[in-house]
Coordinates of C-alpha atoms in Angstrom, one line a residue:
Chain M
M1280 CA 0.0 0.0 0.0
D1281 CA 1.4 3.4 -1.0
L1282 CA 1.7 6.1 1.6
T1283 CA -0.2 8.7 -0.4
H1284 CA -1.1 12.2 0.6
D1285 CA -4.8 11.2 1.1
L1286 CA -3.8 8.4 3.4
T1287 CA -1.5 10.5 5.4
S1288 CA -4.1 13.2 5.9
L1289 CA -6.7 10.6 6.8
I1290 CA -4.5 9.2 9.5
A1291 CA -3.6 12.7 10.8
K1292 CA -7.3 13.8 10.9
S1293 CA -8.6 10.6 12.6
F1294 CA -6.0 8.7 14.6
G1295 CA -4.0 11.8 15.3
L1296 CA -6.9 13.6 16.9
F1297 CA -8.0 10.7 19.1
Y1298 CA -4.5 9.7 20.3
L1299 CA -3.8 13.3 21.4
I1300 CA -7.1 13.6 23.2
A1301 CA -6.4 10.2 25.0
L1302 CA -2.9 11.4 25.8
S1303 CA -4.2 14.7 27.3
V1304 CA -6.8 13.0 29.4
G1305 CA -4.3 10.3 30.6
I1306 CA -1.6 12.9 31.6
T1307 CA -4.2 15.1 33.4
V1308 CA -5.5 12.2 35.3
Y1309 CA -1.9 11.2 36.3
A1310 CA -0.8 14.7 37.2
Y1311 CA -3.9 15.3 39.4
W1312 CA -4.3 11.8 40.9
P1313 CA -4.9 12.6 44.6
S1314 CA -2.8 9.8 46.1
L1315 CA 0.3 11.0 44.2
G1316 CA 0.3 14.3 45.9
K1317 CA 2.7 13.3 48.6
R1318 CA 5.2 11.9 46.1
F1319 CA 5.1 15.2 44.1
D1320 CA 5.5 17.3 47.1
K1321 CA 8.5 15.3 48.2
A1322 CA 10.0 15.6 44.7
A1323 CA 9.4 19.4 44.6
N1324 CA 11.1 19.8 48.0
S1325 CA 14.0 17.3 47.3
I1326 CA 16.0 19.8 45.3
L1327 CA 16.2 22.5 48.0
D1328 CA 18.9 20.7 49.9
D1329 CA 20.8 18.4 47.7
E1330 CA 24.5 19.2 48.1
D1331 CA 25.0 16.5 50.8
G1332 CA 24.2 13.6 48.6
P1333 CA 24.0 10.2 49.4
C1334 CA 25.9 9.4 46.4
R1335 CA 27.0 6.3 44.5
Chain C
M1314 CA 41.7 17.7 35.8
M1315 CA 42.6 14.4 34.1
E1316 CA 44.4 13.4 37.3
R1317 CA 41.0 12.5 38.7
L1318 CA 40.5 9.7 36.2
T1319 CA 41.7 6.3 37.1
G1320 CA 44.6 4.7 35.1
A1321 CA 42.2 2.6 33.0
E1322 CA 40.1 5.6 32.2
R1323 CA 43.1 7.6 31.2
Q1324 CA 44.0 4.8 28.8
I1325 CA 40.5 4.8 27.3
A1326 CA 40.7 8.6 26.9
L1327 CA 44.1 8.1 25.2
M1328 CA 42.6 5.5 22.8
I1329 CA 39.8 7.8 21.8
C1330 CA 42.4 10.6 21.1
V1331 CA 44.4 8.3 18.9
V1332 CA 41.3 7.2 17.0
M1333 CA 40.3 10.9 16.6
A1334 CA 43.8 11.8 15.4
T1335 CA 43.6 9.0 12.8
V1336 CA 40.3 10.2 11.6
G1337 CA 41.6 13.7 11.3
L1338 CA 44.7 12.5 9.4
V1339 CA 42.5 10.5 6.9
M1340 CA 40.2 13.5 6.5
A1341 CA 43.1 15.8 5.9
A1342 CA 44.7 13.5 3.4
A1343 CA 41.6 12.5 1.5
G1344 CA 40.1 15.9 1.5
R1345 CA 43.1 17.8 0.1
G1346 CA 42.1 20.8 -1.8
D1347 CA 38.6 20.8 -0.3
P1348 CA 37.4 22.4 2.9
M1349 CA 37.2 18.9 4.3
G1350 CA 41.0 18.8 4.3
S1351 CA 41.1 21.8 6.5
H1352 CA 38.6 20.3 8.8
G1353 CA 40.8 17.2 9.0
A1354 CA 43.6 19.4 10.2
I1355 CA 41.3 20.9 12.8
V1356 CA 40.3 17.5 14.1
L1357 CA 44.0 16.4 14.2
I1358 CA 45.0 19.5 16.2
A1359 CA 42.1 19.0 18.6
A1360 CA 43.0 15.4 19.1
G1361 CA 46.6 16.4 19.6
I1362 CA 45.7 19.0 22.3
T1363 CA 43.5 16.5 24.1
T1364 CA 46.3 13.9 23.9
F1365 CA 48.7 16.3 25.5
F1366 CA 46.5 16.7 28.5
V1367 CA 45.8 13.0 28.9
L1368 CA 49.5 12.1 28.5
R1369 CA 50.5 14.7 31.1
A1370 CA 48.3 12.8 33.6
I1371 CA 49.0 9.3 32.5
G1372 CA 52.0 8.6 34.8
E1373 CA 50.3 10.2 37.8
P1374 CA 49.3 8.1 40.8
E1375 CA 45.8 6.7 40.9
P1376 CA 43.2 9.2 42.4
A1377 CA 42.6 8.7 46.2
E1378 CA 39.1 10.0 46.4
D1379 CA 36.1 7.8 47.3
R1380 CA 33.8 8.2 44.3
T1381 CA 30.8 7.0 46.3
V1382 CA 30.5 10.1 48.5
N1383 CA 30.6 13.0 46.0
Y1384 CA 29.5 14.4 42.7
Y1385 CA 31.8 14.7 39.7
D1386 CA 31.8 18.4 38.8
D1387 CA 34.9 18.9 36.7
P1388 CA 33.2 18.6 33.3
T1389 CA 30.4 21.0 34.6
K1390 CA 33.0 23.6 35.5
A1391 CA 34.8 23.3 32.1
G1392 CA 31.5 23.4 30.3
L1393 CA 30.4 26.6 32.0
V1394 CA 33.7 28.4 31.2
I1395 CA 33.5 27.2 27.6
A1396 CA 29.9 28.4 27.4
L1397 CA 31.0 31.9 28.5
F1398 CA 33.7 31.9 25.9
W1399 CA 31.2 31.1 23.2
A1400 CA 28.8 33.7 24.6
V1401 CA 31.4 36.4 24.0
V1402 CA 32.4 35.1 20.5
G1403 CA 28.8 34.4 19.3
M1404 CA 27.3 37.6 20.6
G1405 CA 30.4 39.6 19.3
M1406 CA 29.7 38.1 15.9
G1407 CA 26.1 39.0 16.3
V1408 CA 27.0 42.7 16.9
W1409 CA 29.3 42.6 13.9
V1410 CA 26.5 41.1 11.7
A1411 CA 24.0 43.7 12.9
A1412 CA 26.6 46.5 12.3
Q1413 CA 27.2 45.2 8.8
L1414 CA 23.4 45.6 8.1
A1415 CA 23.5 49.2 9.2
W1416 CA 27.0 50.0 7.7
P1417 CA 27.8 47.5 4.9
D1418 CA 31.4 48.8 4.7
L1419 CA 32.1 46.9 7.8
R1420 CA 32.4 43.7 5.7
F1421 CA 36.0 45.0 4.8
D1422 CA 35.6 43.2 1.4
A1423 CA 36.7 39.8 2.4
A1424 CA 34.9 36.6 1.3
W1425 CA 34.9 35.1 4.7
S1426 CA 33.4 38.2 6.4
S1427 CA 30.4 38.5 4.2
F1428 CA 27.0 38.5 5.8
G1429 CA 26.0 35.0 4.6
R1430 CA 29.1 33.5 6.2
I1431 CA 29.3 35.2 9.5
R1432 CA 25.6 35.2 10.3
P1433 CA 25.6 31.4 10.8
V1434 CA 28.7 31.8 12.9
H1435 CA 26.6 34.1 15.1
T1436 CA 23.6 31.8 15.2
S1437 CA 25.5 28.6 15.8
G1438 CA 27.9 30.4 18.2
V1439 CA 25.1 31.5 20.5
I1440 CA 22.7 28.6 20.1
F1441 CA 25.1 25.7 20.1
G1442 CA 28.3 27.2 21.5
F1443 CA 26.8 29.2 24.3
G1444 CA 23.4 27.5 24.8
G1445 CA 24.6 24.0 24.0
N1446 CA 27.6 24.1 26.4
A1447 CA 25.5 25.7 29.1
L1448 CA 22.8 23.0 28.7
I1449 CA 25.4 20.2 28.8
A1450 CA 27.1 21.6 31.8
T1451 CA 24.0 22.4 33.8
S1452 CA 22.5 19.0 32.8
Y1453 CA 25.5 17.3 34.4
H1454 CA 24.9 19.4 37.5
V1455 CA 21.2 18.8 37.7
M1456 CA 21.1 15.1 36.9
Q1457 CA 23.6 14.4 39.7
R1458 CA 21.9 16.5 42.3
T1459 CA 18.3 15.5 41.6
S1460 CA 19.3 11.8 41.4
R1461 CA 21.6 12.0 44.4
A1462 CA 24.0 10.0 42.3
R1463 CA 27.4 10.6 40.7
L1464 CA 27.8 10.8 36.9
A1465 CA 27.8 7.3 35.4
G1466 CA 31.3 7.2 34.1
H1467 CA 34.2 9.7 33.9
V1468 CA 35.3 9.6 30.4
S1469 CA 32.0 9.9 28.6
P1470 CA 31.1 13.3 30.1
W1471 CA 34.4 14.7 28.8
F1472 CA 33.8 12.9 25.5
V1473 CA 30.4 14.6 25.2
L1474 CA 31.6 18.1 26.2
L1475 CA 34.8 18.1 24.1
G1476 CA 33.2 16.3 21.2
F1477 CA 30.4 18.7 21.1
N1478 CA 32.8 21.6 21.0
L1479 CA 34.7 20.0 18.2
F1480 CA 31.5 20.0 16.3
C1481 CA 31.0 23.7 17.1
I1482 CA 34.5 24.6 15.9
V1483 CA 34.1 22.5 12.7
A1484 CA 30.8 24.1 12.1
A1485 CA 31.9 27.7 12.6
S1486 CA 35.2 27.3 10.7
G1487 CA 33.2 25.7 7.9
Y1488 CA 30.9 28.6 7.5
L1489 CA 33.8 31.0 7.1
M1490 CA 35.2 28.8 4.3
G1491 CA 31.8 28.7 2.7
V1492 CA 30.7 25.2 3.7
T1493 CA 27.0 25.0 4.2
Q1494 CA 24.1 22.7 3.3
S1495 CA 21.8 25.7 3.3
K1496 CA 19.5 24.5 6.1
E1497 CA 19.0 27.0 8.8
Y1498 CA 20.4 26.0 12.2
A1499 CA 21.6 22.8 10.5
E1500 CA 24.2 24.2 8.2
P1501 CA 27.2 21.9 8.9
E1502 CA 27.9 19.2 6.3
W1503 CA 27.6 15.5 6.4
Y1504 CA 30.8 14.5 8.3
A1505 CA 30.1 17.0 11.1
D1506 CA 26.5 15.8 11.3
I1507 CA 27.7 12.1 11.7
W1508 CA 30.1 13.2 14.4
L1509 CA 27.3 15.0 16.3
V1510 CA 25.1 11.9 16.2
I1511 CA 27.9 9.9 17.9
V1512 CA 28.4 12.6 20.6
W1513 CA 24.7 12.9 21.1
V1514 CA 24.0 9.2 21.6
V1515 CA 26.8 9.0 24.2
Y1516 CA 25.2 12.0 25.9
F1517 CA 21.8 10.3 26.0
V1518 CA 23.3 7.0 27.3
L1519 CA 25.2 8.9 30.0
Y1520 CA 22.0 10.6 31.1
I1521 CA 20.0 7.4 31.2
R1522 CA 22.8 5.5 33.1
T1523 CA 23.1 8.3 35.7
L1524 CA 19.3 8.3 36.2
A1525 CA 19.4 4.5 36.6
R1526 CA 21.8 5.0 39.5
R1527 CA 19.5 7.4 41.3
N1528 CA 18.7 7.3 45.0
E1529 CA 15.5 9.2 44.6
P1530 CA 12.3 7.3 43.8
H1531 CA 10.8 10.0 41.6
I1532 CA 12.7 11.5 38.6
Y1533 CA 12.5 15.3 39.2
V1534 CA 10.7 17.3 36.4
A1535 CA 13.9 19.1 35.3
N1536 CA 15.3 15.8 34.2
W1537 CA 12.3 15.2 32.0
Y1538 CA 12.9 18.4 30.2
Y1539 CA 16.6 17.7 29.8
M1540 CA 15.9 14.2 28.5
A1541 CA 13.3 15.5 26.0
F1542 CA 15.9 18.0 24.8
I1543 CA 18.5 15.3 24.2
L1544 CA 16.2 12.6 22.7
V1545 CA 14.2 14.8 20.4
V1546 CA 17.2 16.8 19.2
A1547 CA 18.8 13.5 18.2
I1548 CA 15.7 12.5 16.2
L1549 CA 15.4 15.9 14.6
H1550 CA 19.1 16.1 13.7
I1551 CA 19.2 12.6 12.2
V1552 CA 16.1 13.0 10.0
N1553 CA 16.8 16.6 8.8
N1554 CA 20.4 15.8 7.9
L1555 CA 19.7 12.7 5.8
A1556 CA 21.8 13.4 2.8
V1557 CA 24.1 11.8 0.2
P1558 CA 27.6 13.1 0.0
A1559 CA 28.6 14.1 -3.5
S1560 CA 31.9 12.3 -2.8
L1561 CA 33.5 10.9 0.3
T1562 CA 36.5 13.2 -0.1
G1563 CA 34.6 16.5 -0.1
A1564 CA 32.2 18.5 2.0
K1565 CA 29.4 18.8 -0.5
S1566 CA 26.3 16.7 0.0
Y1567 CA 22.7 16.6 -1.4
S1568 CA 19.6 16.4 0.8
A1569 CA 17.6 13.1 0.7
F1570 CA 14.4 15.2 0.3
A1571 CA 13.3 17.6 -2.5
G1572 CA 11.0 20.4 -2.9
V1573 CA 8.2 21.0 -0.4
Q1574 CA 9.1 17.8 1.5
D1575 CA 12.6 19.2 2.0
A1576 CA 11.1 22.5 3.2
M1577 CA 8.7 20.8 5.6
T1578 CA 11.5 18.5 7.0
Q1579 CA 13.7 21.6 7.5
W1580 CA 11.0 23.6 9.4
W1581 CA 9.9 20.6 11.3
Y1582 CA 13.5 20.5 12.4
G1583 CA 13.9 24.2 12.7
H1584 CA 10.9 24.9 14.8
N1585 CA 11.6 22.0 17.1
A1586 CA 15.2 23.1 17.4
V1587 CA 13.6 26.2 19.0
A1588 CA 11.3 23.9 21.0
F1589 CA 13.6 21.3 22.3
F1590 CA 17.0 22.9 22.1
L1591 CA 16.1 26.5 23.1
T1592 CA 13.1 25.7 25.2
A1593 CA 12.9 22.3 26.8
G1594 CA 16.5 22.2 28.0
F1595 CA 16.3 25.7 29.4
L1596 CA 13.0 24.9 31.1
G1597 CA 15.0 22.1 32.8
M1598 CA 17.3 24.9 34.0
L1599 CA 14.4 27.0 35.1
Y1600 CA 12.7 24.2 37.1
Y1601 CA 15.9 23.4 38.9
F1602 CA 17.7 26.7 39.5
L1603 CA 14.7 29.1 40.1
P1604 CA 13.2 27.1 43.0
K1605 CA 16.7 26.5 44.3
R1606 CA 17.7 30.2 44.3
A1607 CA 14.3 31.3 45.7
E1608 CA 14.6 28.6 48.3
R1609 CA 11.0 27.7 47.7
P1610 CA 9.7 24.5 46.0
I1611 CA 8.0 25.0 42.6
Y1612 CA 4.5 26.4 43.0
S1613 CA 2.7 23.5 41.4
Y1614 CA 4.6 20.3 40.7
R1615 CA 1.4 18.8 39.1
L1616 CA 1.2 21.7 36.7
S1617 CA 4.9 21.2 35.7
I1618 CA 4.1 17.6 34.7
L1619 CA 1.1 18.8 32.7
S1620 CA 3.0 21.5 30.9
F1621 CA 5.9 19.1 30.2
W1622 CA 3.8 16.7 28.2
G1623 CA 1.8 19.6 26.6
I1624 CA 5.1 21.1 25.4
V1625 CA 6.4 17.8 24.1
F1626 CA 3.4 16.7 22.2
F1627 CA 2.2 20.1 20.9
Y1628 CA 5.5 21.5 19.8
I1629 CA 6.4 18.7 17.5
W1630 CA 3.5 19.6 15.1
A1631 CA 3.9 23.3 15.0
G1632 CA 6.7 23.6 12.5
S1633 CA 4.5 24.0 9.4
H1634 CA 3.6 27.6 10.5
H1635 CA 7.0 28.6 8.9
L1636 CA 5.5 27.6 5.5
H1637 CA 2.2 29.6 5.4
Y1638 CA 1.3 30.6 1.8
T1639 CA 3.7 28.1 0.3
A1640 CA 3.2 24.9 -1.8
L1641 CA 2.6 23.0 1.5
P1642 CA -1.0 21.7 1.6
Q1643 CA -3.3 24.1 3.3
W1644 CA -4.4 21.6 5.9
V1645 CA -0.8 21.0 7.0
Q1646 CA -0.4 24.8 7.4
T1647 CA -3.6 25.0 9.4
L1648 CA -2.4 22.1 11.6
G1649 CA 0.8 23.9 12.4
M1650 CA -1.1 27.1 13.2
T1651 CA -3.6 25.3 15.5
F1652 CA -0.9 23.5 17.4
S1653 CA 1.0 26.8 17.7
V1654 CA -2.0 28.5 19.3
M1655 CA -2.6 25.6 21.6
L1656 CA 1.0 25.8 22.7
L1657 CA 0.2 28.9 24.6
V1658 CA -1.4 26.8 27.3
P1659 CA 1.6 24.7 28.4
S1660 CA 4.0 27.6 27.8
W1661 CA 2.1 30.0 30.0
A1662 CA 1.6 27.2 32.5
S1663 CA 5.4 27.0 32.9
A1664 CA 5.9 30.8 32.9
G1665 CA 3.1 31.2 35.5
N1666 CA 4.4 28.4 37.6
A1667 CA 7.8 30.1 37.7
L1668 CA 6.3 33.4 38.7
M1669 CA 4.0 32.0 41.3
T1670 CA 6.9 30.2 42.8
L1671 CA 8.4 33.7 43.5
N1672 CA 5.2 34.8 45.2
G1673 CA 6.3 35.4 48.7
A1674 CA 9.9 35.8 47.7
W1675 CA 9.6 39.2 45.9
H1676 CA 12.0 40.8 48.3
K1677 CA 14.6 38.3 47.2
V1678 CA 13.9 39.2 43.5
R1679 CA 14.4 42.9 44.5
D1680 CA 17.7 42.3 46.3
D1681 CA 19.3 39.5 44.3
A1682 CA 20.1 40.2 40.7
T1683 CA 20.7 36.5 40.1
L1684 CA 17.1 35.6 40.9
R1685 CA 16.0 38.7 39.0
F1686 CA 17.7 37.2 35.9
M1687 CA 15.5 34.1 36.2
M1688 CA 12.3 36.1 37.0
V1689 CA 12.7 38.3 33.9
A1690 CA 13.6 35.2 31.9
A1691 CA 10.2 33.7 32.9
V1692 CA 8.5 37.0 31.9
F1693 CA 10.2 37.0 28.5
Y1694 CA 9.3 33.3 28.1
G1695 CA 5.7 34.2 28.6
L1696 CA 5.9 37.2 26.3
S1697 CA 7.7 35.5 23.4
T1698 CA 5.5 32.3 23.5
F1699 CA 2.5 34.6 23.3
E1700 CA 4.0 36.4 20.4
G1701 CA 5.0 33.2 18.7
S1702 CA 1.4 31.8 18.9
F1703 CA 0.1 35.1 17.6
M1704 CA 2.6 35.2 14.7
A1705 CA 1.8 31.6 13.7
V1706 CA -1.8 32.7 12.9
R1707 CA -1.9 32.8 9.1
A1708 CA -3.4 36.3 8.8
V1709 CA -0.7 37.7 11.2
N1710 CA 2.0 35.8 9.4
S1711 CA 1.1 37.3 6.1
L1712 CA 2.3 40.6 7.6
S1713 CA 5.2 39.3 9.7
H1714 CA 6.8 36.6 7.6
Y1715 CA 10.1 37.4 6.0
T1716 CA 10.3 40.7 7.9
D1717 CA 12.4 41.8 10.9
W1718 CA 9.5 41.1 13.2
T1719 CA 10.5 37.5 13.0
V1720 CA 14.1 38.4 13.9
G1721 CA 12.7 40.5 16.9
H1722 CA 10.6 37.6 18.1
V1723 CA 13.5 35.2 17.9
H1724 CA 15.7 37.6 19.9
A1725 CA 13.0 38.2 22.5
G1726 CA 13.2 34.5 23.1
A1727 CA 16.9 34.0 22.7
M1728 CA 18.1 37.1 24.6
G1729 CA 15.2 37.7 27.0
W1730 CA 14.5 34.1 27.9
V1731 CA 17.3 31.7 27.0
A1732 CA 20.3 33.9 27.7
L1733 CA 18.9 35.4 30.9
I1734 CA 17.9 32.1 32.4
T1735 CA 21.4 30.8 31.5
F1736 CA 23.2 33.7 33.1
G1737 CA 21.0 33.4 36.2
S1738 CA 21.9 29.7 36.4
I1739 CA 25.6 30.4 35.9
Y1740 CA 25.6 33.0 38.6
S1741 CA 23.9 30.7 41.1
V1742 CA 26.0 27.7 40.3
V1743 CA 29.5 29.1 39.9
P1744 CA 30.1 30.0 43.6
L1745 CA 28.8 26.6 44.6
L1746 CA 31.0 24.6 42.2
W1747 CA 34.2 26.5 43.0
K1748 CA 33.2 26.7 46.7
R1749 CA 33.3 30.5 46.9
E1750 CA 31.3 32.6 49.3
T1751 CA 29.6 34.6 46.5
M1752 CA 30.4 35.9 43.0
Y1753 CA 33.5 38.1 42.9
S1754 CA 31.4 41.2 42.4
W1755 CA 27.7 41.5 43.0
K1756 CA 27.8 45.0 41.5
L1757 CA 29.0 43.5 38.2
V1758 CA 26.0 41.1 38.3
E1759 CA 23.7 44.0 38.8
W1760 CA 25.4 45.9 35.9
H1761 CA 25.1 42.8 33.7
F1762 CA 21.4 42.5 34.5
W1763 CA 20.5 46.0 33.5
L1764 CA 22.7 46.0 30.4
A1765 CA 21.1 42.7 29.3
L1766 CA 17.6 44.0 30.0
A1767 CA 18.2 47.3 28.3
G1768 CA 19.9 45.6 25.3
T1769 CA 17.0 43.2 24.9
V1770 CA 14.3 45.8 25.1
I1771 CA 16.1 48.1 22.6
Y1772 CA 16.7 45.2 20.2
V1773 CA 13.2 43.9 20.3
F1774 CA 11.5 47.3 20.0
A1775 CA 13.8 48.2 17.1
M1776 CA 12.9 45.0 15.3
W1777 CA 9.1 45.4 15.9
N1778 CA 9.2 48.9 14.4
S1779 CA 11.4 47.8 11.5
G1780 CA 9.5 44.6 10.8
I1781 CA 6.1 46.1 10.8
I1782 CA 7.1 49.1 8.7
Q1783 CA 8.8 46.7 6.3
G1784 CA 5.8 44.4 6.1
L1785 CA 3.4 47.3 5.5
M1786 CA 5.6 48.8 2.8
W1787 CA 5.8 45.5 1.0
R1788 CA 2.0 45.3 0.8
T1789 CA 1.2 48.9 0.0
Y1790 CA -0.2 49.3 -3.5
T1791 CA -0.8 52.4 -5.6
D1792 CA -4.1 53.3 -7.2
S1793 CA -3.0 51.7 -10.4
G1794 CA -2.3 48.4 -8.6
T1795 CA 1.5 48.5 -8.6
L1796 CA 3.8 48.3 -5.5
A1797 CA 4.1 51.7 -3.9
Y1798 CA 7.6 51.2 -2.6
S1799 CA 10.8 49.7 -4.1
F1800 CA 12.9 47.3 -2.1
T1801 CA 15.5 50.1 -1.6
D1802 CA 12.8 52.4 -0.1
T1803 CA 12.2 49.8 2.6
L1804 CA 16.0 49.6 3.3
V1805 CA 16.1 53.3 3.8
A1806 CA 13.2 53.2 6.2
M1807 CA 14.8 50.4 8.2
H1808 CA 18.2 52.0 8.6
P1809 CA 17.6 53.8 11.9
Y1810 CA 16.2 50.7 13.5
Y1811 CA 19.3 48.7 12.3
V1812 CA 21.5 51.2 14.0
A1813 CA 19.4 50.9 17.2
R1814 CA 19.5 47.1 16.9
A1815 CA 23.3 47.1 16.7
C1816 CA 23.4 49.4 19.8
G1817 CA 21.0 47.0 21.8
G1818 CA 23.1 44.0 20.8
A1819 CA 26.3 45.9 21.9
L1820 CA 24.8 46.5 25.3
F1821 CA 23.9 42.8 25.6
L1822 CA 27.4 41.8 24.5
T1823 CA 28.9 44.2 27.1
G1824 CA 26.9 42.4 29.8
A1825 CA 28.2 39.0 28.6
I1826 CA 31.8 40.2 28.7
L1827 CA 31.2 41.4 32.3
A1828 CA 29.8 38.0 33.1
A1829 CA 32.9 36.2 31.7
Y1830 CA 35.2 38.6 33.6
N1831 CA 33.2 38.2 36.8
V1832 CA 33.2 34.4 36.6
Y1833 CA 37.0 34.4 35.9
M1834 CA 37.6 36.6 38.9
T1835 CA 35.4 34.5 41.1
I1836 CA 37.4 31.4 40.2
R1837 CA 40.7 33.2 40.7
H1838 CA 40.2 35.7 43.5
A1839 CA 36.9 35.3 45.4
P1840 CA 37.4 34.1 49.0
E1841 CA 36.8 30.5 49.6
K1842 CA 33.7 29.5 51.5
H1843 CA 34.3 27.9 54.9
P1844 CA 31.2 25.8 55.4
E1845 CA 29.7 25.0 58.8
R1846 CA 30.2 21.3 57.8
D1847 CA 32.7 20.0 55.4
Y1848 CA 31.5 19.2 52.0
P1849 CA 31.5 15.5 51.5
T1850 CA 32.7 16.4 48.0
S1851 CA 35.8 18.2 49.1
S1852 CA 37.7 15.4 50.9
E1853 CA 40.4 13.6 49.0
A1854 CA 40.7 11.1 51.8
A1855 CA 37.0 10.4 52.0
E1856 CA 36.6 11.5 55.6
P1857 CA 33.0 11.6 56.8
A1858 CA 31.4 15.0 57.0
V1859 CA 32.3 16.6 60.4
P1860 CA 31.9 20.1 61.8
A1861 CA 34.6 22.1 60.0
A1862 CA 36.2 23.4 63.1
E1863 CA 37.3 20.0 64.4

């Protein structure tokens, strides 16, 4: 099957639309999932004092 | 600095140098009579210099430090100094190019100094030389701190840093000799492109391996931005530079694409170079250094995740707005325009997130020029992303395209956002890395801030005026339906703004020179910081951290 202009534009206008909507919903759900709040707060605060490593 | 490598690592470094020298020799011999031969000589000299430094350390005793207790900052330090060197060179070239447009005699009648050759030296010098080195250096810093882990490997960070700079030198010297494949921001020819792929893959592997060693459960958001920068730039670079060399012994090559496909590929690359080189990586800087300097966590971590994925998945489709009113299918133009407008959401989410983080710390912004650099950078980020979305609208683009308005927009982003966040990050990280109390002179930082801000504002306003006048003159018709102004008429109208632009650029350059001087003096003369507790990083004998007085 040839990758014609019509086919490319069909994919862009159908699949492209729905996968981006699904992605947006998925990421919003992940970012605002209530039980992840503590992990995000910890991450946000983790950079404030990071010169004393534990390193490896 | 090579003394801190183990014997085995020094041998690997030496082997790489030998391979590089061989490659340089082959290029110089095969490319005789072609610019490729000169590039071979440059590679040979670069390999020779590196070999000298490695050989000087090769007989030294093994390093005594315990690598499990500290971060590896030598490549970061080198990268920051190199970035400042490129800043002065690249911005100096920019001022010269701007001055040539105002006073064409400043070309001095040489071939190498013509506008078409030194303009890419300016663009590559500031984007790749200054921006790229600053990104590589700060990414080494940030990936280690946020992972609480040392760099994975000691040769590869040097390979990436020095290899990238070799690419920059080959690129810049090539432009002066007339080597170009005529793709904006992707001018270097095929052998330089292949070399950059090798360097970039090593960079990505280094980043992933360092993250794999992390002691933090969550990967901090700055790392996501840096990784998007590395990964997507690799993809863009490889696809856009697909080309067939005319011969293996010469620089000339032909693109794998033709016509509108070539144009679309180039602007898919070109706009995403702005997105992932000049935005994503610098957002990584912003998300790390701004909260750190303000001593406050980012306002909304959730929002930072949302804007990250928004930026990544919207930006990649926006490039076609560079090709409005061309042979590109109308729906592809509309697609690019739509995504450009949608981009405003994640862009302003990041800018707002940064400014909200400062809410409650405005007294620090007032007192601390370093934090003010970052604050103003976030403001310019918000302004230039708004302007970008606006200019991508087809009707606006019909006025702005091909005019100086575009140049003004790019510089609002490059000077106001990219350079200011970089200088802010440099000022906050230099005293830390060299263990100084503060920068050598806070007054110079303050001077730099106002010079940079004044320069940017003068530049951007000059180009807005010039661009809009130019655009309007191009579309003014007489009653009989002919163009009212000749091209020369527009040049005369633009001249005063070109003079103003050169002045604005000169102010900005002066600020960068002050920064380079200040950093040099900090390294050489600023008093050492005596911490309350020893840095675990400072001990050669791997003593545990104890109160410094004991």
